mmCIF file of C-alpha atoms in Angstrom:
data_model
loop_
_atom_site.group_PDB
_atom_site.id
_atom_site.type_symbol
_atom_site.label_atom_id
_atom_site.label_comp_id
_atom_site.label_asym_id
_atom_site.label_seq_id
_atom_site.Cartn_x
_atom_site.Cartn_y
_atom_site.Cartn_z
ATOM 1 C CA MET A 7 -84.904 -147.643 -132.449
ATOM 2 C CA THR A 8 -81.953 -148.448 -134.559
ATOM 3 C CA ALA A 9 -78.823 -146.371 -133.841
ATOM 4 C CA THR A 10 -77.304 -144.297 -136.930
ATOM 5 C CA VAL A 11 -73.712 -143.886 -137.825
ATOM 6 C CA PRO A 12 -72.453 -140.677 -135.849
ATOM 7 C CA GLU A 13 -71.148 -137.870 -137.885
ATOM 8 C CA ARG A 14 -68.256 -137.587 -135.395
ATOM 9 C CA PHE A 15 -66.285 -140.121 -133.367
ATOM 10 C CA LYS A 16 -62.998 -140.621 -131.522
ATOM 11 C CA ALA A 17 -60.161 -142.968 -132.453
ATOM 12 C CA MET A 18 -56.485 -143.516 -131.981
ATOM 13 C CA LEU A 19 -54.711 -142.659 -135.147
ATOM 14 C CA LEU A 20 -51.108 -143.562 -135.800
ATOM 15 C CA THR A 21 -49.100 -141.388 -138.238
ATOM 16 C CA GLN A 22 -45.282 -141.189 -138.975
ATOM 17 C CA ALA A 23 -43.197 -138.046 -138.358
ATOM 18 C CA GLU A 24 -39.528 -138.065 -139.278
ATOM 19 C CA GLY A 25 -39.319 -141.775 -139.367
ATOM 20 C CA ARG A 26 -41.101 -142.246 -135.828
ATOM 21 C CA THR A 27 -44.647 -143.526 -135.215
ATOM 22 C CA VAL A 28 -46.826 -141.028 -133.325
ATOM 23 C CA HIS A 29 -49.999 -141.844 -131.740
ATOM 24 C CA GLU A 30 -52.954 -139.350 -131.057
ATOM 25 C CA VAL A 31 -56.548 -139.746 -130.143
ATOM 26 C CA LYS A 32 -58.407 -137.634 -132.707
ATOM 27 C CA THR A 33 -61.983 -136.831 -133.636
ATOM 28 C CA LEU A 34 -62.819 -138.197 -137.037
ATOM 29 C CA GLY A 35 -65.677 -137.787 -139.465
ATOM 30 C CA ARG A 36 -68.070 -140.409 -140.803
ATOM 31 C CA GLU A 37 -66.572 -139.575 -144.341
ATOM 32 C CA GLN A 38 -63.089 -140.910 -143.217
ATOM 33 C CA LEU A 39 -64.398 -144.442 -142.483
ATOM 34 C CA PRO A 40 -62.890 -146.882 -144.850
ATOM 35 C CA GLU A 41 -64.897 -148.876 -147.446
ATOM 36 C CA GLY A 42 -66.809 -151.997 -146.229
ATOM 37 C CA ASP A 43 -70.359 -153.372 -146.151
ATOM 38 C CA VAL A 44 -70.783 -153.261 -142.275
ATOM 39 C CA THR A 45 -70.554 -150.285 -139.973
ATOM 40 C CA VAL A 46 -69.972 -151.295 -136.185
ATOM 41 C CA ALA A 47 -70.140 -149.249 -132.935
ATOM 42 C CA ILE A 48 -67.191 -150.575 -131.178
ATOM 43 C CA GLU A 49 -67.641 -151.098 -127.389
ATOM 44 C CA TYR A 50 -64.330 -152.834 -126.563
ATOM 45 C CA SER A 51 -60.975 -153.811 -128.134
ATOM 46 C CA SER A 52 -57.909 -155.193 -126.403
ATOM 47 C CA LEU A 53 -54.312 -154.796 -126.130
ATOM 48 C CA ASN A 54 -52.253 -157.568 -127.856
ATOM 49 C CA TYR A 55 -48.525 -157.928 -128.699
ATOM 50 C CA LYS A 56 -48.875 -156.556 -132.220
ATOM 51 C CA ASP A 57 -51.003 -153.605 -130.820
ATOM 52 C CA ALA A 58 -48.120 -152.684 -128.623
ATOM 53 C CA MET A 59 -45.483 -152.928 -131.396
ATOM 54 C CA ALA A 60 -47.768 -150.692 -133.669
ATOM 55 C CA ILE A 61 -48.285 -148.144 -131.165
ATOM 56 C CA THR A 62 -44.670 -147.939 -130.064
ATOM 57 C CA GLY A 63 -43.382 -148.244 -133.747
ATOM 58 C CA LYS A 64 -41.289 -151.442 -132.728
ATOM 59 C CA GLY A 65 -41.685 -153.959 -135.534
ATOM 60 C CA LYS A 66 -43.039 -153.374 -138.960
ATOM 61 C CA ILE A 67 -46.576 -154.131 -137.979
ATOM 62 C CA VAL A 68 -48.457 -151.293 -139.608
ATOM 63 C CA ARG A 69 -48.249 -151.432 -143.371
ATOM 64 C CA GLN A 70 -49.650 -148.050 -144.251
ATOM 65 C CA PHE A 71 -50.306 -144.735 -142.556
ATOM 66 C CA PRO A 72 -52.493 -143.198 -141.283
ATOM 67 C CA MET A 73 -53.768 -146.319 -139.311
ATOM 68 C CA VAL A 74 -56.154 -146.972 -136.643
ATOM 69 C CA PRO A 75 -54.680 -149.814 -134.628
ATOM 70 C CA GLY A 76 -56.461 -152.597 -132.673
ATOM 71 C CA ILE A 77 -56.502 -156.100 -134.132
ATOM 72 C CA ASP A 78 -59.533 -157.082 -132.419
ATOM 73 C CA PHE A 79 -62.955 -155.632 -131.197
ATOM 74 C CA ALA A 80 -66.528 -156.292 -130.146
ATOM 75 C CA GLY A 81 -69.584 -154.033 -130.654
ATOM 76 C CA THR A 82 -73.029 -153.722 -132.230
ATOM 77 C CA VAL A 83 -73.924 -153.313 -135.950
ATOM 78 C CA LEU A 84 -75.047 -149.861 -137.032
ATOM 79 C CA GLU A 85 -75.434 -150.330 -140.600
ATOM 80 C CA SER A 86 -75.186 -153.292 -142.950
ATOM 81 C CA GLU A 87 -75.446 -154.116 -146.607
ATOM 82 C CA SER A 88 -74.768 -157.766 -145.869
ATOM 83 C CA SER A 89 -77.420 -160.346 -145.634
ATOM 84 C CA ASP A 90 -75.356 -162.089 -142.771
ATOM 85 C CA PHE A 91 -75.883 -159.052 -140.293
ATOM 86 C CA SER A 92 -78.454 -156.566 -139.424
ATOM 87 C CA PRO A 93 -78.445 -153.488 -137.256
ATOM 88 C CA GLY A 94 -78.346 -154.369 -133.565
ATOM 89 C CA ASP A 95 -76.431 -157.489 -134.041
ATOM 90 C CA LYS A 96 -73.640 -158.082 -131.648
ATOM 91 C CA VAL A 97 -70.366 -159.099 -133.413
ATOM 92 C CA VAL A 98 -66.695 -159.865 -132.744
ATOM 93 C CA LEU A 99 -63.683 -159.577 -134.763
ATOM 94 C CA THR A 100 -60.130 -160.895 -134.556
ATOM 95 C CA GLY A 101 -57.401 -161.112 -137.215
ATOM 96 C CA TRP A 102 -57.815 -160.425 -141.112
ATOM 97 C CA SER A 103 -54.875 -158.001 -140.678
ATOM 98 C CA VAL A 104 -57.203 -155.372 -139.185
ATOM 99 C CA GLY A 105 -55.049 -152.929 -137.178
ATOM 100 C CA GLU A 106 -52.042 -153.745 -139.616
ATOM 101 C CA ARG A 107 -53.293 -153.317 -143.147
ATOM 102 C CA TYR A 108 -56.848 -152.058 -142.376
ATOM 103 C CA TRP A 109 -58.269 -149.798 -139.874
ATOM 104 C CA GLY A 110 -59.033 -151.407 -136.552
ATOM 105 C CA GLY A 111 -60.467 -151.533 -133.076
ATOM 106 C CA TYR A 112 -59.239 -148.401 -131.419
ATOM 107 C CA SER A 113 -62.135 -146.408 -132.645
ATOM 108 C CA GLN A 114 -65.732 -145.748 -131.450
ATOM 109 C CA VAL A 115 -66.821 -146.563 -135.014
ATOM 110 C CA GLN A 116 -65.443 -148.851 -137.717
ATOM 111 C CA ARG A 117 -66.542 -149.893 -141.205
ATOM 112 C CA LEU A 118 -65.151 -153.148 -142.665
ATOM 113 C CA LYS A 119 -65.933 -156.289 -144.671
ATOM 114 C CA SER A 120 -68.699 -158.340 -143.207
ATOM 115 C CA GLY A 121 -66.676 -161.560 -143.953
ATOM 116 C CA TRP A 122 -64.303 -160.715 -141.211
ATOM 117 C CA LEU A 123 -67.118 -160.417 -138.534
ATOM 118 C CA LEU A 124 -68.750 -163.240 -136.355
ATOM 119 C CA PRO A 125 -71.780 -163.127 -134.293
ATOM 120 C CA LEU A 126 -70.941 -162.622 -130.683
ATOM 121 C CA PRO A 127 -71.248 -166.207 -129.052
ATOM 122 C CA GLN A 128 -74.185 -166.602 -126.566
ATOM 123 C CA GLY A 129 -73.149 -166.260 -123.001
ATOM 124 C CA LEU A 130 -70.561 -163.750 -123.719
ATOM 125 C CA SER A 131 -70.801 -159.944 -123.264
ATOM 126 C CA THR A 132 -68.671 -157.585 -125.579
ATOM 127 C CA ARG A 133 -66.473 -156.968 -122.606
ATOM 128 C CA GLN A 134 -65.756 -160.461 -121.899
ATOM 129 C CA ALA A 135 -65.196 -161.227 -125.557
ATOM 130 C CA MET A 136 -62.381 -158.708 -125.523
ATOM 131 C CA ALA A 137 -60.995 -159.896 -122.087
ATOM 132 C CA PHE A 138 -60.262 -163.064 -124.234
ATOM 133 C CA GLY A 139 -59.769 -161.237 -127.457
ATOM 134 C CA THR A 140 -57.065 -162.412 -129.974
ATOM 135 C CA ALA A 141 -55.040 -163.718 -127.168
ATOM 136 C CA GLY A 142 -57.761 -165.991 -125.881
ATOM 137 C CA PHE A 143 -58.681 -166.895 -129.480
ATOM 138 C CA THR A 144 -55.096 -167.994 -130.019
ATOM 139 C CA ALA A 145 -54.809 -169.776 -126.836
ATOM 140 C CA MET A 146 -57.886 -171.881 -127.428
ATOM 141 C CA GLN A 147 -56.649 -172.616 -130.866
ATOM 142 C CA CYS A 148 -53.506 -174.215 -129.242
ATOM 143 C CA VAL A 149 -55.736 -176.127 -126.783
ATOM 144 C CA LEU A 150 -57.942 -177.480 -129.653
ATOM 145 C CA ALA A 151 -54.748 -178.419 -131.682
ATOM 146 C CA LEU A 152 -53.369 -180.385 -128.845
ATOM 147 C CA GLU A 153 -56.661 -182.117 -128.154
ATOM 148 C CA GLU A 154 -57.069 -182.980 -131.733
ATOM 149 C CA ASP A 155 -53.607 -184.402 -131.743
ATOM 150 C CA GLY A 156 -54.452 -186.847 -129.209
ATOM 151 C CA ILE A 157 -52.899 -185.179 -126.125
ATOM 152 C CA ARG A 158 -54.905 -185.993 -122.833
ATOM 153 C CA PRO A 159 -54.505 -184.765 -119.234
ATOM 154 C CA GLU A 160 -53.324 -188.128 -118.212
ATOM 155 C CA HIS A 161 -50.502 -188.257 -120.533
ATOM 156 C CA GLY A 162 -48.446 -185.712 -118.259
ATOM 157 C CA PRO A 163 -47.713 -182.125 -117.839
ATOM 158 C CA VAL A 164 -48.261 -179.397 -120.389
ATOM 159 C CA LEU A 165 -45.657 -176.594 -120.577
ATOM 160 C CA VAL A 166 -46.900 -173.199 -121.381
ATOM 161 C CA THR A 167 -44.047 -170.795 -122.264
ATOM 162 C CA GLY A 168 -44.314 -166.992 -121.916
ATOM 163 C CA ALA A 169 -47.001 -167.689 -119.493
ATOM 164 C CA ALA A 170 -47.371 -164.259 -118.048
ATOM 165 C CA GLY A 171 -48.476 -162.738 -121.299
ATOM 166 C CA GLY A 172 -51.950 -162.622 -122.658
ATOM 167 C CA VAL A 173 -51.818 -165.966 -124.405
ATOM 168 C CA GLY A 174 -49.847 -167.563 -121.847
ATOM 169 C CA THR A 175 -52.072 -166.659 -118.940
ATOM 170 C CA LEU A 176 -55.179 -167.679 -120.940
ATOM 171 C CA ALA A 177 -53.771 -171.102 -122.042
ATOM 172 C CA THR A 178 -52.788 -171.861 -118.569
ATOM 173 C CA THR A 179 -56.415 -171.217 -117.545
ATOM 174 C CA PHE A 180 -57.982 -173.066 -120.228
ATOM 175 C CA LEU A 181 -55.742 -176.218 -119.932
ATOM 176 C CA ALA A 182 -56.160 -176.314 -116.040
ATOM 177 C CA GLY A 183 -59.782 -176.004 -116.491
ATOM 178 C CA LEU A 184 -59.794 -179.032 -118.622
ATOM 179 C CA GLY A 185 -57.959 -181.075 -116.232
ATOM 180 C CA TYR A 186 -54.384 -180.820 -117.654
ATOM 181 C CA THR A 187 -51.313 -180.385 -115.273
ATOM 182 C CA VAL A 188 -49.770 -177.200 -116.334
ATOM 183 C CA HIS A 189 -46.316 -176.064 -115.879
ATOM 184 C CA ALA A 190 -45.824 -172.263 -116.687
ATOM 185 C CA LEU A 191 -42.469 -171.039 -117.974
ATOM 186 C CA VAL A 192 -41.684 -167.411 -117.197
ATOM 187 C CA SER A 193 -38.681 -165.188 -117.749
ATOM 188 C CA HIS A 194 -35.884 -165.592 -115.253
ATOM 189 C CA GLY A 195 -36.352 -163.332 -112.247
ATOM 190 C CA SER A 196 -40.047 -162.916 -112.571
ATOM 191 C CA GLU A 197 -41.170 -165.880 -110.725
ATOM 192 C CA GLU A 198 -42.013 -163.864 -107.523
ATOM 193 C CA ARG A 199 -43.867 -161.203 -109.351
ATOM 194 C CA VAL A 200 -46.054 -163.572 -111.419
ATOM 195 C CA GLY A 201 -46.055 -166.822 -109.775
ATOM 196 C CA GLY A 202 -48.933 -166.186 -107.441
ATOM 197 C CA LEU A 203 -51.215 -165.232 -110.201
ATOM 198 C CA LEU A 204 -50.361 -168.341 -112.490
ATOM 199 C CA THR A 205 -50.794 -170.605 -109.420
ATOM 200 C CA ALA A 206 -54.302 -169.080 -108.879
ATOM 201 C CA LEU A 207 -55.051 -169.707 -112.605
ATOM 202 C CA GLY A 208 -54.333 -173.354 -112.214
ATOM 203 C CA ALA A 209 -50.465 -173.739 -112.833
ATOM 204 C CA SER A 210 -49.130 -176.517 -110.569
ATOM 205 C CA GLU A 211 -45.493 -175.458 -111.198
ATOM 206 C CA VAL A 212 -43.920 -172.008 -112.295
ATOM 207 C CA ILE A 213 -40.457 -172.387 -113.699
ATOM 208 C CA SER A 214 -37.708 -170.433 -115.308
ATOM 209 C CA GLY A 215 -33.971 -170.574 -115.532
ATOM 210 C CA GLU A 216 -30.926 -169.304 -117.382
ATOM 211 C CA GLU A 217 -30.792 -172.477 -119.373
ATOM 212 C CA TRP A 218 -33.774 -171.341 -121.378
ATOM 213 C CA ASN A 219 -31.347 -168.692 -122.929
ATOM 214 C CA ALA A 220 -28.761 -171.365 -123.841
ATOM 215 C CA SER A 221 -28.776 -173.680 -126.749
ATOM 216 C CA PRO A 222 -30.035 -177.122 -125.838
ATOM 217 C CA GLN A 223 -28.691 -180.493 -126.675
ATOM 218 C CA PRO A 224 -30.434 -182.069 -129.915
ATOM 219 C CA LEU A 225 -32.373 -184.271 -127.309
ATOM 220 C CA GLU A 226 -32.860 -183.159 -123.561
ATOM 221 C CA LYS A 227 -34.508 -185.184 -120.853
ATOM 222 C CA GLN A 228 -38.131 -185.837 -121.410
ATOM 223 C CA ARG A 229 -40.202 -183.666 -119.225
ATOM 224 C CA TRP A 230 -43.543 -182.607 -120.772
ATOM 225 C CA ALA A 231 -46.325 -184.470 -122.748
ATOM 226 C CA ALA A 232 -46.896 -181.374 -124.740
ATOM 227 C CA GLY A 233 -46.384 -177.678 -124.942
ATOM 228 C CA VAL A 234 -47.975 -174.221 -125.922
ATOM 229 C CA ASP A 235 -45.170 -171.945 -127.182
ATOM 230 C CA THR A 236 -45.666 -168.162 -127.363
ATOM 231 C CA VAL A 237 -41.937 -167.367 -127.466
ATOM 232 C CA GLY A 238 -40.377 -168.978 -130.403
ATOM 233 C CA SER A 239 -36.653 -169.030 -131.042
ATOM 234 C CA ASN A 240 -34.376 -170.803 -128.458
ATOM 235 C CA VAL A 241 -37.287 -171.399 -126.014
ATOM 236 C CA LEU A 242 -39.115 -173.269 -128.590
ATOM 237 C CA VAL A 243 -36.055 -175.388 -129.655
ATOM 238 C CA ARG A 244 -35.442 -176.424 -125.832
ATOM 239 C CA LEU A 245 -38.952 -177.366 -125.533
ATOM 240 C CA LEU A 246 -39.128 -179.549 -128.571
ATOM 241 C CA ALA A 247 -35.928 -181.226 -127.232
ATOM 242 C CA SER A 248 -37.610 -181.800 -123.928
ATOM 243 C CA VAL A 249 -41.115 -183.115 -124.969
ATOM 244 C CA ASN A 250 -42.008 -186.799 -124.394
ATOM 245 C CA TYR A 251 -41.971 -189.403 -127.091
ATOM 246 C CA GLY A 252 -45.085 -188.831 -129.182
ATOM 247 C CA GLY A 253 -45.714 -185.376 -127.779
ATOM 248 C CA SER A 254 -46.842 -182.179 -129.400
ATOM 249 C CA VAL A 255 -46.143 -178.597 -129.305
ATOM 250 C CA ALA A 256 -48.520 -175.833 -130.565
ATOM 251 C CA ALA A 257 -46.488 -172.917 -131.672
ATOM 252 C CA CYS A 258 -48.292 -169.535 -131.857
ATOM 253 C CA GLY A 259 -45.787 -166.669 -131.032
ATOM 254 C CA LEU A 260 -42.439 -165.072 -131.608
ATOM 255 C CA ALA A 261 -42.033 -162.876 -128.728
ATOM 256 C CA GLY A 262 -38.411 -164.312 -128.291
ATOM 257 C CA GLY A 263 -37.705 -164.352 -132.072
ATOM 258 C CA PHE A 264 -38.828 -165.874 -135.313
ATOM 259 C CA ASP A 265 -35.651 -167.901 -135.778
ATOM 260 C CA LEU A 266 -35.689 -171.670 -135.220
ATOM 261 C CA ASN A 267 -32.126 -173.081 -134.804
ATOM 262 C CA ALA A 268 -33.200 -176.719 -134.200
ATOM 263 C CA THR A 269 -32.286 -180.276 -135.338
ATOM 264 C CA VAL A 270 -34.639 -182.830 -136.652
ATOM 265 C CA MET A 271 -33.961 -185.320 -133.927
ATOM 266 C CA PRO A 272 -37.052 -184.718 -131.740
ATOM 267 C CA PHE A 273 -39.137 -185.445 -134.757
ATOM 268 C CA ILE A 274 -37.417 -188.437 -136.138
ATOM 269 C CA LEU A 275 -36.258 -190.251 -132.892
ATOM 270 C CA ARG A 276 -39.181 -189.110 -130.532
ATOM 271 C CA GLY A 277 -41.935 -188.531 -133.121
ATOM 272 C CA VAL A 278 -42.616 -185.085 -131.652
ATOM 273 C CA ARG A 279 -45.183 -182.996 -133.665
ATOM 274 C CA LEU A 280 -44.877 -179.284 -134.252
ATOM 275 C CA LEU A 281 -48.422 -177.687 -134.756
ATOM 276 C CA GLY A 282 -48.347 -174.255 -136.202
ATOM 277 C CA ILE A 283 -51.148 -171.859 -135.036
ATOM 278 C CA ASP A 284 -52.386 -169.036 -137.344
ATOM 279 C CA SER A 285 -55.086 -166.648 -135.861
ATOM 280 C CA VAL A 286 -54.987 -163.993 -138.726
ATOM 281 C CA SER A 287 -56.494 -165.993 -141.686
ATOM 282 C CA CYS A 288 -58.154 -168.954 -139.751
ATOM 283 C CA PRO A 289 -61.265 -169.998 -141.788
ATOM 284 C CA LYS A 290 -64.707 -168.750 -140.464
ATOM 285 C CA GLU A 291 -65.917 -172.374 -139.545
ATOM 286 C CA ARG A 292 -62.806 -172.897 -137.312
ATOM 287 C CA ARG A 293 -63.333 -169.483 -135.806
ATOM 288 C CA ILE A 294 -66.868 -170.299 -134.834
ATOM 289 C CA LYS A 295 -65.760 -173.648 -133.178
ATOM 290 C CA VAL A 296 -62.973 -171.687 -131.230
ATOM 291 C CA TRP A 297 -65.329 -168.957 -129.980
ATOM 292 C CA GLU A 298 -67.793 -171.587 -129.013
ATOM 293 C CA ARG A 299 -65.291 -173.285 -126.715
ATOM 294 C CA ILE A 300 -64.240 -169.953 -125.419
ATOM 295 C CA ALA A 301 -67.789 -169.043 -124.304
ATOM 296 C CA SER A 302 -67.966 -172.282 -122.193
ATOM 297 C CA ALA A 303 -64.559 -172.464 -120.879
ATOM 298 C CA VAL A 304 -63.786 -170.156 -118.117
ATOM 299 C CA PRO A 305 -65.899 -168.698 -115.064
ATOM 300 C CA SER A 306 -65.863 -164.820 -115.053
ATOM 301 C CA GLU A 307 -64.038 -164.896 -111.694
ATOM 302 C CA ALA A 308 -61.050 -166.563 -113.054
ATOM 303 C CA LEU A 309 -61.015 -164.215 -116.095
ATOM 304 C CA GLU A 310 -61.214 -161.095 -114.069
ATOM 305 C CA LYS A 311 -57.931 -161.995 -112.284
ATOM 306 C CA ILE A 312 -55.880 -161.187 -115.260
ATOM 307 C CA VAL A 313 -57.849 -158.264 -116.779
ATOM 308 C CA ARG A 314 -57.123 -154.507 -116.435
ATOM 309 C CA GLU A 315 -58.923 -151.828 -118.175
ATOM 310 C CA ALA A 316 -57.571 -148.847 -120.492
ATOM 311 C CA THR A 317 -59.109 -146.142 -122.584
ATOM 312 C CA LEU A 318 -57.942 -144.803 -125.908
ATOM 313 C CA GLY A 319 -56.019 -142.148 -124.049
ATOM 314 C CA THR A 320 -54.218 -144.534 -121.624
ATOM 315 C CA VAL A 321 -53.763 -147.732 -123.883
ATOM 316 C CA ALA A 322 -50.291 -146.338 -125.019
ATOM 317 C CA ASN A 323 -48.988 -146.433 -121.528
ATOM 318 C CA PHE A 324 -49.955 -150.197 -121.277
ATOM 319 C CA ALA A 325 -48.412 -150.762 -124.755
ATOM 320 C CA GLN A 326 -45.079 -149.370 -123.326
ATOM 321 C CA ASP A 327 -45.264 -151.748 -120.365
ATOM 322 C CA MET A 328 -45.963 -154.672 -122.723
ATOM 323 C CA MET A 329 -42.833 -153.888 -124.825
ATOM 324 C CA SER A 330 -40.774 -153.609 -121.639
ATOM 325 C CA ARG A 331 -42.222 -156.928 -120.396
ATOM 326 C CA LYS A 332 -43.599 -155.183 -117.352
ATOM 327 C CA ALA A 333 -47.334 -156.225 -118.548
ATOM 328 C CA LEU A 334 -49.262 -159.161 -116.988
ATOM 329 C CA GLY A 335 -52.344 -160.805 -118.260
ATOM 330 C CA ARG A 336 -55.010 -159.014 -120.314
ATOM 331 C CA VAL A 337 -55.800 -155.306 -120.957
ATOM 332 C CA VAL A 338 -59.263 -154.401 -122.118
ATOM 333 C CA VAL A 339 -59.764 -151.147 -124.036
ATOM 334 C CA ASP A 340 -62.863 -149.254 -123.463
ATOM 335 C CA VAL A 341 -63.028 -147.005 -126.581
ATOM 336 C CA ASN A 342 -65.918 -144.972 -125.229
ATOM 337 C CA GLN A 343 -64.229 -143.779 -122.049
#
């Protein structure tokens, strides 16, 4: 029997009071759902850096209030006016400014545009899909970009920056599983806390150092065949200056800042290529390819090493940890607990 849209459901709602962002788990009514042609019973969402910024009010992530945060989710279609989906279909969503401009995944029910949804890949449960979530989607985009740019395991080690975060841990896992030698860069002083986990995920070396906070020379010693950068700013500049001749860097994050005070020297003297990664407006065909690769990439036991579980009532605590850089790996949000 096909389920119907419930009259009442729970969601985290962000509002503003005296210039501060306030989060509260509230009971909402079906009539409050936004416009859209598909309504989904959400089973799981996840916690990403954007979500943490939205919940804590740090960074102008939310464009209008009230807002239901959560930039990704997986669940089951309840109602559909689209020929692409039918009630009972399992679906996954990442991007499209959901959780920023449009109500997102921290809700037991959500209504949205069908063009933002994808069928859940075969072999993935909704929980597994959100264990990967936007972080895994972004990490696999980086891996595919390096592959398509000709980077092969035999070319040398790949540096993953911000390796203790969601994108970083998954990029490390994906690359190691494909036979790449992975060096994991973590913040100075955190090696003991995170090094064992990153080694278990496949990193052959965990590195850090104060020099990553200092401005590099236009060209540093060549050390890596390629890189996946989640940090931006000075870390990306140093990575570009240290990549081997003909190497590539996939840049997907700005946890350390959005500035890029670099020179053109790595590009014109070493032929280094900077590959930009966008997870918000990525075309549907590309999204399908990325998710297919994710579904076949990682054994469940490796994934579970980096996953913790939250509820609508506890995810704000995890968000605070993420903003204070205490978080490690991935947080799955069970919206029905």
